């Protein structure tokens, strides 16, 4: 079996241009990043992060970082902790093996309403659980 | 006047070319390389996450120069970095902010890959290495979180490391393995430090290399709005 032949784009973007596209996005990112670091340092390091660790003094509200909040909240709302772990592992495995689960040839997600709905439900679930975790 | 200099440079390039084939690589990968036209900004997120990874490596190495990985001195060494070392605050805040940005950008990168169907044949291995990179990014954020030895890092890590506990048979063992004891202790800090500064970054570097190699070998996938007629 021969190797996949990579498509050639004769009228495509040339060398400095496609690098500059990335550089532009990096500059936009750096603006946001610098505003955050220079003007809002207390959004990055605040509260209990400014107190040395004390193993004999448990803080009242322990919450993980925002990127772990969704899974943390999921563990809290499912009554059986082990069940929640199993569900999360299955979801994680489905996600990792997505190219082998979703074998449809169609690339355009607009033409695949069922898959599009599934993806949107997953994103809404993640965002929803994160917000719920923040508020609770 | 400087023709001797350009002669010298040419001879040097020829010398390297004879031993590595560098001219063909530059021709194939840079000067004659073409990227599909009309790519949207989402395609730059991979490059952006590589940039943030570089930023984290640089700020991380600078922090290593002053950070002390011990339960007695970790917090005070961070205070020293923030208050005494010139521009230490900038490096430390950049490293902390960079970790959040990294997660946001790779999540967006992943969402764009799903929406454009770029994970499909023949790019399954690119997707798998990307998934491994996401997991390692979460792991590096998690291990780095304990290092300041603040009240927040201590208790957040206590809660997070107790999560595997309900798994039958191996659960308690896993918790003990991660913590290096029954509770978070100085050994936990040491193993998290080793994972955070060398093990995970080294594996990530190798995986980033593999990921980029595949992107170059397979070419960039077309987006839904770049039609096949753009191709030859």
mmCIF file of C-alpha atoms in Angstrom:
data_model
loop_
_atom_site.group_PDB
_atom_site.id
_atom_site.type_symbol
_atom_site.label_atom_id
_atom_site.label_comp_id
_atom_site.label_asym_id
_atom_site.label_seq_id
_atom_site.Cartn_x
_atom_site.Cartn_y
_atom_site.Cartn_z
ATOM 1 C CA UNK A 1 0.000 0.000 0.000
ATOM 2 C CA UNK A 2 1.431 3.385 -0.979
ATOM 3 C CA UNK A 3 1.550 6.359 1.302
ATOM 4 C CA UNK A 4 -1.165 9.023 1.358
ATOM 5 C CA UNK A 5 -0.288 11.618 -1.294
ATOM 6 C CA UNK A 6 -0.314 15.064 0.215
ATOM 7 C CA UNK A 7 -2.289 17.606 -1.818
ATOM 8 C CA UNK A 8 -0.284 20.296 -3.600
ATOM 9 C CA UNK A 9 -1.597 23.846 -3.586
ATOM 10 C CA UNK A 10 0.097 25.600 -6.507
ATOM 11 C CA UNK A 11 -1.714 28.897 -5.811
ATOM 12 C CA UNK A 12 -1.277 28.615 -2.057
ATOM 13 C CA UNK A 13 0.377 30.957 0.410
ATOM 14 C CA UNK A 14 4.148 31.344 0.072
ATOM 15 C CA UNK A 15 6.888 31.226 2.692
ATOM 16 C CA UNK A 16 6.874 34.476 4.623
ATOM 17 C CA UNK A 17 3.111 34.939 4.280
ATOM 18 C CA UNK A 18 1.961 31.834 6.139
ATOM 19 C CA UNK A 19 4.493 32.507 8.899
ATOM 20 C CA UNK A 20 3.252 36.116 9.156
ATOM 21 C CA UNK A 21 -0.327 34.859 9.520
ATOM 22 C CA UNK A 22 0.782 33.012 12.659
ATOM 23 C CA UNK A 23 2.891 35.972 13.827
ATOM 24 C CA UNK A 24 -0.177 38.229 13.553
ATOM 25 C CA UNK A 25 -2.176 35.888 15.781
ATOM 26 C CA UNK A 26 0.776 35.686 18.221
ATOM 27 C CA UNK A 27 0.849 39.520 18.432
ATOM 28 C CA UNK A 28 -2.898 39.675 19.110
ATOM 29 C CA UNK A 29 -2.354 37.040 21.809
ATOM 30 C CA UNK A 30 0.551 39.003 23.333
ATOM 31 C CA UNK A 31 -1.663 42.117 23.643
ATOM 32 C CA UNK A 32 -4.241 40.173 25.681
ATOM 33 C CA UNK A 33 -1.468 38.410 27.638
ATOM 34 C CA UNK A 34 0.367 41.653 28.519
ATOM 35 C CA UNK A 35 -2.846 43.426 29.559
ATOM 36 C CA UNK A 36 -3.568 40.473 31.883
ATOM 37 C CA UNK A 37 -0.051 40.332 33.381
ATOM 38 C CA UNK A 38 0.522 44.100 33.726
ATOM 39 C CA UNK A 39 -2.927 45.370 34.698
ATOM 40 C CA UNK A 40 -4.754 42.412 36.287
ATOM 41 C CA UNK A 41 -2.121 40.389 38.201
ATOM 42 C CA UNK A 42 -4.724 39.684 40.878
ATOM 43 C CA UNK A 43 -6.706 37.597 38.418
ATOM 44 C CA UNK A 44 -3.689 35.248 38.217
ATOM 45 C CA UNK A 45 -2.448 35.036 41.827
ATOM 46 C CA UNK A 46 -4.931 35.816 44.594
ATOM 47 C CA UNK A 47 -6.522 34.616 47.837
ATOM 48 C CA UNK A 48 -5.130 31.406 49.295
ATOM 49 C CA UNK A 49 -2.298 31.442 46.741
ATOM 50 C CA UNK A 50 -0.756 34.315 48.726
ATOM 51 C CA UNK A 51 -0.712 32.412 52.063
ATOM 52 C CA UNK A 52 1.908 29.723 52.851
ATOM 53 C CA UNK A 53 0.571 26.147 53.099
ATOM 54 C CA UNK A 54 -0.733 25.110 56.523
ATOM 55 C CA UNK A 55 -1.599 21.387 56.800
ATOM 56 C CA UNK A 56 -3.488 22.016 60.081
ATOM 57 C CA UNK A 57 -5.820 24.677 58.717
ATOM 58 C CA UNK A 58 -8.326 23.540 56.064
ATOM 59 C CA UNK A 59 -9.772 26.456 54.052
ATOM 60 C CA UNK A 60 -13.578 26.617 53.870
ATOM 61 C CA UNK A 61 -14.014 26.487 50.109
ATOM 62 C CA UNK A 62 -11.638 24.254 48.186
ATOM 63 C CA UNK A 63 -12.077 24.470 44.440
ATOM 64 C CA UNK A 64 -9.754 23.301 41.678
ATOM 65 C CA UNK A 65 -8.613 25.526 38.805
ATOM 66 C CA UNK A 66 -11.256 26.410 36.210
ATOM 67 C CA UNK A 67 -10.046 23.755 33.738
ATOM 68 C CA UNK A 68 -10.690 20.981 36.276
ATOM 69 C CA UNK A 69 -13.957 22.495 37.550
ATOM 70 C CA UNK A 70 -16.193 20.705 35.026
ATOM 71 C CA UNK A 71 -14.939 17.230 35.978
ATOM 72 C CA UNK A 72 -14.922 18.203 39.682
ATOM 73 C CA UNK A 73 -18.552 19.346 39.492
ATOM 74 C CA UNK A 74 -19.450 16.151 37.574
ATOM 75 C CA UNK A 75 -17.926 14.061 40.391
ATOM 76 C CA UNK A 76 -19.967 16.046 42.916
ATOM 77 C CA UNK A 77 -23.377 15.722 41.228
ATOM 78 C CA UNK A 78 -23.171 11.977 40.444
ATOM 79 C CA UNK A 79 -24.093 10.089 43.668
ATOM 80 C CA UNK A 80 -21.648 7.207 43.118
ATOM 81 C CA UNK A 81 -18.077 8.507 42.876
ATOM 82 C CA UNK A 82 -16.849 5.322 41.219
ATOM 83 C CA UNK A 83 -19.726 5.502 38.705
ATOM 84 C CA UNK A 84 -18.772 9.083 37.867
ATOM 85 C CA UNK A 85 -15.153 8.013 37.336
ATOM 86 C CA UNK A 86 -16.262 5.192 35.016
ATOM 87 C CA UNK A 87 -18.514 7.569 33.026
ATOM 88 C CA UNK A 88 -15.687 10.092 32.723
ATOM 89 C CA UNK A 89 -13.211 7.442 31.587
ATOM 90 C CA UNK A 90 -15.645 6.228 28.908
ATOM 91 C CA UNK A 91 -16.170 9.811 27.706
ATOM 92 C CA UNK A 92 -12.405 10.356 27.661
ATOM 93 C CA UNK A 93 -11.766 7.150 25.687
ATOM 94 C CA UNK A 94 -14.501 7.981 23.146
ATOM 95 C CA UNK A 95 -12.901 11.394 22.756
ATOM 96 C CA UNK A 96 -9.354 10.047 22.312
ATOM 97 C CA UNK A 97 -10.507 7.458 19.764
ATOM 98 C CA UNK A 98 -12.812 9.899 17.955
ATOM 99 C CA UNK A 99 -11.200 9.317 14.517
ATOM 100 C CA UNK A 100 -11.935 5.580 14.873
ATOM 101 C CA UNK A 101 -15.450 6.048 16.272
ATOM 102 C CA UNK A 102 -16.509 8.661 13.715
ATOM 103 C CA UNK A 103 -15.702 7.014 10.380
ATOM 104 C CA UNK A 104 -17.879 9.225 8.185
ATOM 105 C CA UNK A 105 -16.082 10.595 5.114
ATOM 106 C CA UNK A 106 -17.981 13.898 5.215
ATOM 107 C CA UNK A 107 -15.680 16.709 6.438
ATOM 108 C CA UNK A 108 -18.235 19.500 6.526
ATOM 109 C CA UNK A 109 -19.895 19.488 9.938
ATOM 110 C CA UNK A 110 -22.801 21.629 8.672
ATOM 111 C CA UNK A 111 -23.933 18.661 6.542
ATOM 112 C CA UNK A 112 -23.959 16.397 9.626
ATOM 113 C CA UNK A 113 -26.712 17.722 11.926
ATOM 114 C CA UNK A 114 -26.590 14.784 14.393
ATOM 115 C CA UNK A 115 -22.819 15.017 14.913
ATOM 116 C CA UNK A 116 -23.004 18.838 15.099
ATOM 117 C CA UNK A 117 -25.693 18.623 17.799
ATOM 118 C CA UNK A 118 -23.584 16.103 19.746
ATOM 119 C CA UNK A 119 -20.505 18.348 19.605
ATOM 120 C CA UNK A 120 -22.522 21.399 20.676
ATOM 121 C CA UNK A 121 -24.101 19.436 23.558
ATOM 122 C CA UNK A 122 -20.621 18.356 24.743
ATOM 123 C CA UNK A 123 -19.277 21.926 24.616
ATOM 124 C CA UNK A 124 -22.407 23.273 26.371
ATOM 125 C CA UNK A 125 -22.042 20.516 28.994
ATOM 126 C CA UNK A 126 -18.412 21.432 29.685
ATOM 127 C CA UNK A 127 -19.152 25.169 29.883
ATOM 128 C CA UNK A 128 -22.323 24.581 31.917
ATOM 129 C CA UNK A 129 -20.592 22.329 34.472
ATOM 130 C CA UNK A 130 -17.728 24.851 34.777
ATOM 131 C CA UNK A 131 -20.144 27.751 35.432
ATOM 132 C CA UNK A 132 -22.129 25.569 37.868
ATOM 133 C CA UNK A 133 -18.887 24.722 39.682
ATOM 134 C CA UNK A 134 -18.015 28.417 39.919
ATOM 135 C CA UNK A 135 -21.400 29.355 41.354
ATOM 136 C CA UNK A 136 -21.815 26.489 43.819
ATOM 137 C CA UNK B 1 34.074 44.560 -2.192
ATOM 138 C CA UNK B 2 32.510 41.887 -0.046
ATOM 139 C CA UNK B 3 32.393 39.216 -2.732
ATOM 140 C CA UNK B 4 34.982 37.209 -0.753
ATOM 141 C CA UNK B 5 32.418 37.141 2.095
ATOM 142 C CA UNK B 6 29.556 35.814 -0.021
ATOM 143 C CA UNK B 7 32.004 33.303 -1.523
ATOM 144 C CA UNK B 8 32.853 32.188 1.989
ATOM 145 C CA UNK B 9 29.184 31.884 2.947
ATOM 146 C CA UNK B 10 28.435 29.904 -0.241
ATOM 147 C CA UNK B 11 31.328 27.557 0.479
ATOM 148 C CA UNK B 12 30.088 27.094 4.043
ATOM 149 C CA UNK B 13 26.519 26.340 2.845
ATOM 150 C CA UNK B 14 27.929 23.886 0.266
ATOM 151 C CA UNK B 15 29.949 22.245 3.017
ATOM 152 C CA UNK B 16 26.839 21.776 5.143
ATOM 153 C CA UNK B 17 24.717 20.750 2.117
ATOM 154 C CA UNK B 18 27.164 17.984 1.187
ATOM 155 C CA UNK B 19 26.782 16.546 4.685
ATOM 156 C CA UNK B 20 23.052 17.119 5.355
ATOM 157 C CA UNK B 21 21.256 17.943 2.085
ATOM 158 C CA UNK B 22 20.174 21.225 3.687
ATOM 159 C CA UNK B 23 19.464 23.001 0.360
ATOM 160 C CA UNK B 24 16.860 20.408 -0.641
ATOM 161 C CA UNK B 25 15.248 20.583 2.790
ATOM 162 C CA UNK B 26 15.022 24.403 2.668
ATOM 163 C CA UNK B 27 13.619 24.230 -0.874
ATOM 164 C CA UNK B 28 11.040 21.589 -0.015
ATOM 165 C CA UNK B 29 10.028 22.853 3.423
ATOM 166 C CA UNK B 30 10.364 26.649 3.077
ATOM 167 C CA UNK B 31 10.878 28.303 -0.297
ATOM 168 C CA UNK B 32 8.701 25.977 -2.386
ATOM 169 C CA UNK B 33 6.315 25.036 0.417
ATOM 170 C CA UNK B 34 2.727 26.148 -0.177
ATOM 171 C CA UNK B 35 -0.120 26.335 2.323
ATOM 172 C CA UNK B 36 -3.760 26.163 1.167
ATOM 173 C CA UNK B 37 -5.035 29.675 0.371
ATOM 174 C CA UNK B 38 -7.878 31.260 2.373
ATOM 175 C CA UNK B 39 -7.056 29.617 5.688
ATOM 176 C CA UNK B 40 -8.923 31.096 8.630
ATOM 177 C CA UNK B 41 -7.400 32.352 11.901
ATOM 178 C CA UNK B 42 -8.262 29.061 13.645
ATOM 179 C CA UNK B 43 -5.373 27.470 11.745
ATOM 180 C CA UNK B 44 -2.905 29.651 13.648
ATOM 181 C CA UNK B 45 -3.879 28.245 17.055
ATOM 182 C CA UNK B 46 -1.455 25.310 16.742
ATOM 183 C CA UNK B 47 1.433 27.686 16.045
ATOM 184 C CA UNK B 48 0.244 29.897 18.888
ATOM 185 C CA UNK B 49 0.257 27.005 21.359
ATOM 186 C CA UNK B 50 3.815 26.169 20.232
ATOM 187 C CA UNK B 51 4.738 29.806 20.934
ATOM 188 C CA UNK B 52 3.195 29.656 24.440
ATOM 189 C CA UNK B 53 5.013 26.358 25.057
ATOM 190 C CA UNK B 54 8.278 28.156 24.209
ATOM 191 C CA UNK B 55 7.310 31.034 26.511
ATOM 192 C CA UNK B 56 6.651 28.549 29.331
ATOM 193 C CA UNK B 57 10.028 26.859 28.747
ATOM 194 C CA UNK B 58 11.898 30.187 28.895
ATOM 195 C CA UNK B 59 10.061 31.582 31.942
ATOM 196 C CA UNK B 60 10.228 28.154 33.605
ATOM 197 C CA UNK B 61 14.016 27.935 33.250
ATOM 198 C CA UNK B 62 14.345 31.500 34.601
ATOM 199 C CA UNK B 63 12.182 30.578 37.618
ATOM 200 C CA UNK B 64 14.365 27.512 38.220
ATOM 201 C CA UNK B 65 17.295 29.840 38.866
ATOM 202 C CA UNK B 66 15.675 31.107 42.098
ATOM 203 C CA UNK B 67 12.958 28.631 43.085
ATOM 204 C CA UNK B 68 13.847 26.248 45.945
ATOM 205 C CA UNK B 69 11.939 22.910 45.868
ATOM 206 C CA UNK B 70 11.540 22.301 49.599
ATOM 207 C CA UNK B 71 8.532 22.687 51.857
ATOM 208 C CA UNK B 72 10.397 25.124 54.134
ATOM 209 C CA UNK B 73 11.703 27.446 51.413
ATOM 210 C CA UNK B 74 9.371 27.064 48.410
ATOM 211 C CA UNK B 75 6.911 29.775 49.434
ATOM 212 C CA UNK B 76 9.587 32.237 50.610
ATOM 213 C CA UNK B 77 11.616 31.680 47.420
ATOM 214 C CA UNK B 78 8.515 32.613 45.399
ATOM 215 C CA UNK B 79 8.080 35.721 47.613
ATOM 216 C CA UNK B 80 11.706 36.592 46.877
ATOM 217 C CA UNK B 81 11.124 36.139 43.121
ATOM 218 C CA UNK B 82 8.021 38.347 43.289
ATOM 219 C CA UNK B 83 9.492 41.126 45.472
ATOM 220 C CA UNK B 84 13.305 41.179 45.283
ATOM 221 C CA UNK B 85 14.644 39.615 42.065
ATOM 222 C CA UNK B 86 14.595 42.178 39.191
ATOM 223 C CA UNK B 87 11.643 41.413 36.904
ATOM 224 C CA UNK B 88 10.981 38.247 38.895
ATOM 225 C CA UNK B 89 7.328 39.288 39.220
ATOM 226 C CA UNK B 90 7.087 39.521 35.423
ATOM 227 C CA UNK B 91 8.570 36.063 34.881
ATOM 228 C CA UNK B 92 6.475 34.423 37.604
ATOM 229 C CA UNK B 93 3.194 36.070 36.557
ATOM 230 C CA UNK B 94 3.899 35.265 32.891
ATOM 231 C CA UNK B 95 4.531 31.620 33.773
ATOM 232 C CA UNK B 96 1.294 31.452 35.785
ATOM 233 C CA UNK B 97 -0.790 33.333 33.201
ATOM 234 C CA UNK B 98 0.816 31.311 30.391
ATOM 235 C CA UNK B 99 -0.485 28.072 31.903
ATOM 236 C CA UNK B 100 -4.089 29.329 31.757
ATOM 237 C CA UNK B 101 -3.600 30.689 28.242
ATOM 238 C CA UNK B 102 -2.064 27.376 27.109
ATOM 239 C CA UNK B 103 -5.165 25.460 28.213
ATOM 240 C CA UNK B 104 -7.543 27.960 26.571
ATOM 241 C CA UNK B 105 -5.626 27.935 23.282
ATOM 242 C CA UNK B 106 -5.219 24.148 23.022
ATOM 243 C CA UNK B 107 -8.912 23.654 23.843
ATOM 244 C CA UNK B 108 -9.818 26.104 21.051
ATOM 245 C CA UNK B 109 -7.320 24.340 18.739
ATOM 246 C CA UNK B 110 -9.032 21.024 19.512
ATOM 247 C CA UNK B 111 -12.539 22.449 18.990
ATOM 248 C CA UNK B 112 -11.492 23.851 15.603
ATOM 249 C CA UNK B 113 -10.048 20.446 14.615
ATOM 250 C CA UNK B 114 -13.381 18.805 15.523
ATOM 251 C CA UNK B 115 -15.440 21.415 13.641
ATOM 252 C CA UNK B 116 -13.304 21.158 10.495
ATOM 253 C CA UNK B 117 -13.138 17.360 10.622
ATOM 254 C CA UNK B 118 -9.336 17.489 10.422
ATOM 255 C CA UNK B 119 -8.919 14.425 12.660
ATOM 256 C CA UNK B 120 -10.208 12.091 9.930
ATOM 257 C CA UNK B 121 -8.183 9.704 7.797
ATOM 258 C CA UNK B 122 -5.178 9.998 7.279
ATOM 259 C CA UNK B 123 -4.667 12.243 10.349
ATOM 260 C CA UNK B 124 -5.617 9.813 13.150
ATOM 261 C CA UNK B 125 -2.072 9.717 14.528
ATOM 262 C CA UNK B 126 -1.911 13.524 14.602
ATOM 263 C CA UNK B 127 -5.137 13.509 16.651
ATOM 264 C CA UNK B 128 -3.832 10.836 19.037
ATOM 265 C CA UNK B 129 -0.570 12.715 19.660
ATOM 266 C CA UNK B 130 -2.642 15.882 20.172
ATOM 267 C CA UNK B 131 -4.774 14.095 22.779
ATOM 268 C CA UNK B 132 -1.629 12.925 24.579
ATOM 269 C CA UNK B 133 -0.363 16.517 24.507
ATOM 270 C CA UNK B 134 -3.608 17.808 26.064
ATOM 271 C CA UNK B 135 -3.380 15.222 28.858
ATOM 272 C CA UNK B 136 0.280 16.096 29.476
ATOM 273 C CA UNK B 137 -0.565 19.815 29.516
ATOM 274 C CA UNK B 138 -3.198 19.167 32.197
ATOM 275 C CA UNK B 139 -0.649 17.046 34.092
ATOM 276 C CA UNK B 140 2.029 19.742 33.903
ATOM 277 C CA UNK B 141 -0.463 22.369 35.128
ATOM 278 C CA UNK B 142 -1.493 20.052 37.969
ATOM 279 C CA UNK B 143 2.074 19.294 39.112
ATOM 280 C CA UNK B 144 3.148 22.934 38.777
ATOM 281 C CA UNK B 145 0.205 23.981 40.926
ATOM 282 C CA UNK B 146 1.708 22.397 44.067
ATOM 283 C CA UNK B 147 5.184 23.921 43.671
ATOM 284 C CA UNK B 148 4.541 27.372 45.314
ATOM 285 C CA UNK B 149 3.500 25.404 48.445
ATOM 286 C CA UNK B 150 0.760 27.923 49.184
ATOM 287 C CA UNK B 151 -2.441 27.242 51.084
ATOM 288 C CA UNK B 152 -4.251 27.020 47.726
ATOM 289 C CA UNK B 153 -1.791 24.586 46.146
ATOM 290 C CA UNK B 154 -1.645 22.369 49.238
ATOM 291 C CA UNK B 155 -5.400 21.917 49.646
ATOM 292 C CA UNK B 156 -6.344 21.836 45.970
ATOM 293 C CA UNK B 157 -3.756 19.080 45.478
ATOM 294 C CA UNK B 158 -5.053 17.234 48.568
ATOM 295 C CA UNK B 159 -8.561 17.177 47.106
ATOM 296 C CA UNK B 160 -7.477 16.345 43.546
ATOM 297 C CA UNK B 161 -5.152 13.490 44.556
ATOM 298 C CA UNK B 162 -7.991 11.890 46.548
ATOM 299 C CA UNK B 163 -10.123 11.486 43.396
ATOM 300 C CA UNK B 164 -8.841 7.948 42.458
ATOM 301 C CA UNK B 165 -9.697 6.705 46.003
ATOM 302 C CA UNK B 166 -13.111 5.107 45.137
ATOM 303 C CA UNK B 167 -11.604 2.869 42.417
ATOM 304 C CA UNK B 168 -11.811 -0.707 43.776
ATOM 305 C CA UNK B 169 -8.575 -2.515 44.719
ATOM 306 C CA UNK B 170 -6.025 -0.134 43.133
ATOM 307 C CA UNK B 171 -7.604 3.212 44.190
ATOM 308 C CA UNK B 172 -5.905 3.684 47.595
ATOM 309 C CA UNK B 173 -2.621 2.451 46.108
ATOM 310 C CA UNK B 174 -2.842 5.053 43.305
ATOM 311 C CA UNK B 175 -3.442 7.847 45.813
ATOM 312 C CA UNK B 176 -0.443 6.720 47.863
ATOM 313 C CA UNK B 177 1.705 6.454 44.725
ATOM 314 C CA UNK B 178 0.885 10.001 43.595
ATOM 315 C CA UNK B 179 1.364 11.499 47.061
ATOM 316 C CA UNK B 180 4.371 9.420 48.082
ATOM 317 C CA UNK B 181 2.657 8.753 51.417
ATOM 318 C CA UNK B 182 -0.715 8.918 53.102
ATOM 319 C CA UNK B 183 -0.870 12.714 52.969
ATOM 320 C CA UNK B 184 0.717 15.507 50.947
ATOM 321 C CA UNK B 185 4.251 15.683 52.344
ATOM 322 C CA UNK B 186 7.751 16.911 51.364
ATOM 323 C CA UNK B 187 8.185 13.847 49.124
ATOM 324 C CA UNK B 188 5.067 14.866 47.174
ATOM 325 C CA UNK B 189 6.666 18.219 46.416
ATOM 326 C CA UNK B 190 9.858 16.503 45.240
ATOM 327 C CA UNK B 191 8.130 14.086 42.860
ATOM 328 C CA UNK B 192 5.862 16.809 41.479
ATOM 329 C CA UNK B 193 8.918 19.014 40.962
ATOM 330 C CA UNK B 194 10.752 16.287 39.030
ATOM 331 C CA UNK B 195 7.678 15.605 36.877
ATOM 332 C CA UNK B 196 7.023 19.303 36.288
ATOM 333 C CA UNK B 197 10.517 20.431 35.292
ATOM 334 C CA UNK B 198 11.944 17.479 33.371
ATOM 335 C CA UNK B 199 9.801 14.376 32.780
ATOM 336 C CA UNK B 200 6.636 15.954 31.359
ATOM 337 C CA UNK B 201 8.377 18.756 29.382
ATOM 338 C CA UNK B 202 10.779 16.243 27.783
ATOM 339 C CA UNK B 203 7.947 13.922 26.709
ATOM 340 C CA UNK B 204 5.937 16.932 25.485
ATOM 341 C CA UNK B 205 8.862 18.196 23.383
ATOM 342 C CA UNK B 206 9.179 14.800 21.705
ATOM 343 C CA UNK B 207 5.408 14.631 21.079
ATOM 344 C CA UNK B 208 5.316 18.198 19.710
ATOM 345 C CA UNK B 209 8.069 17.158 17.291
ATOM 346 C CA UNK B 210 6.080 14.096 16.211
ATOM 347 C CA UNK B 211 2.868 16.155 15.881
ATOM 348 C CA UNK B 212 4.600 18.761 13.669
ATOM 349 C CA UNK B 213 6.355 16.065 11.634
ATOM 350 C CA UNK B 214 2.955 14.537 10.823
ATOM 351 C CA UNK B 215 1.498 17.943 9.956
ATOM 352 C CA UNK B 216 4.325 18.475 7.455
ATOM 353 C CA UNK B 217 4.252 14.940 6.035
ATOM 354 C CA UNK B 218 0.467 14.872 5.511
ATOM 355 C CA UNK B 219 0.068 18.538 4.606
ATOM 356 C CA UNK B 220 -2.449 20.935 6.116
ATOM 357 C CA UNK B 221 -6.028 19.713 5.891
ATOM 358 C CA UNK B 222 -8.358 21.851 3.817
ATOM 359 C CA UNK B 223 -11.030 23.784 5.686
ATOM 360 C CA UNK B 224 -14.705 23.464 4.683
ATOM 361 C CA UNK B 225 -14.359 26.705 2.704
ATOM 362 C CA UNK B 226 -11.180 25.764 0.815
ATOM 363 C CA UNK B 227 -12.641 23.789 -2.088
ATOM 364 C CA UNK B 228 -10.810 21.055 -4.012
ATOM 365 C CA UNK B 229 -10.493 23.305 -7.094
ATOM 366 C CA UNK B 230 -7.822 25.190 -5.174
ATOM 367 C CA UNK B 231 -5.741 22.059 -5.549
ATOM 368 C CA UNK B 232 -3.978 20.889 -8.650
#
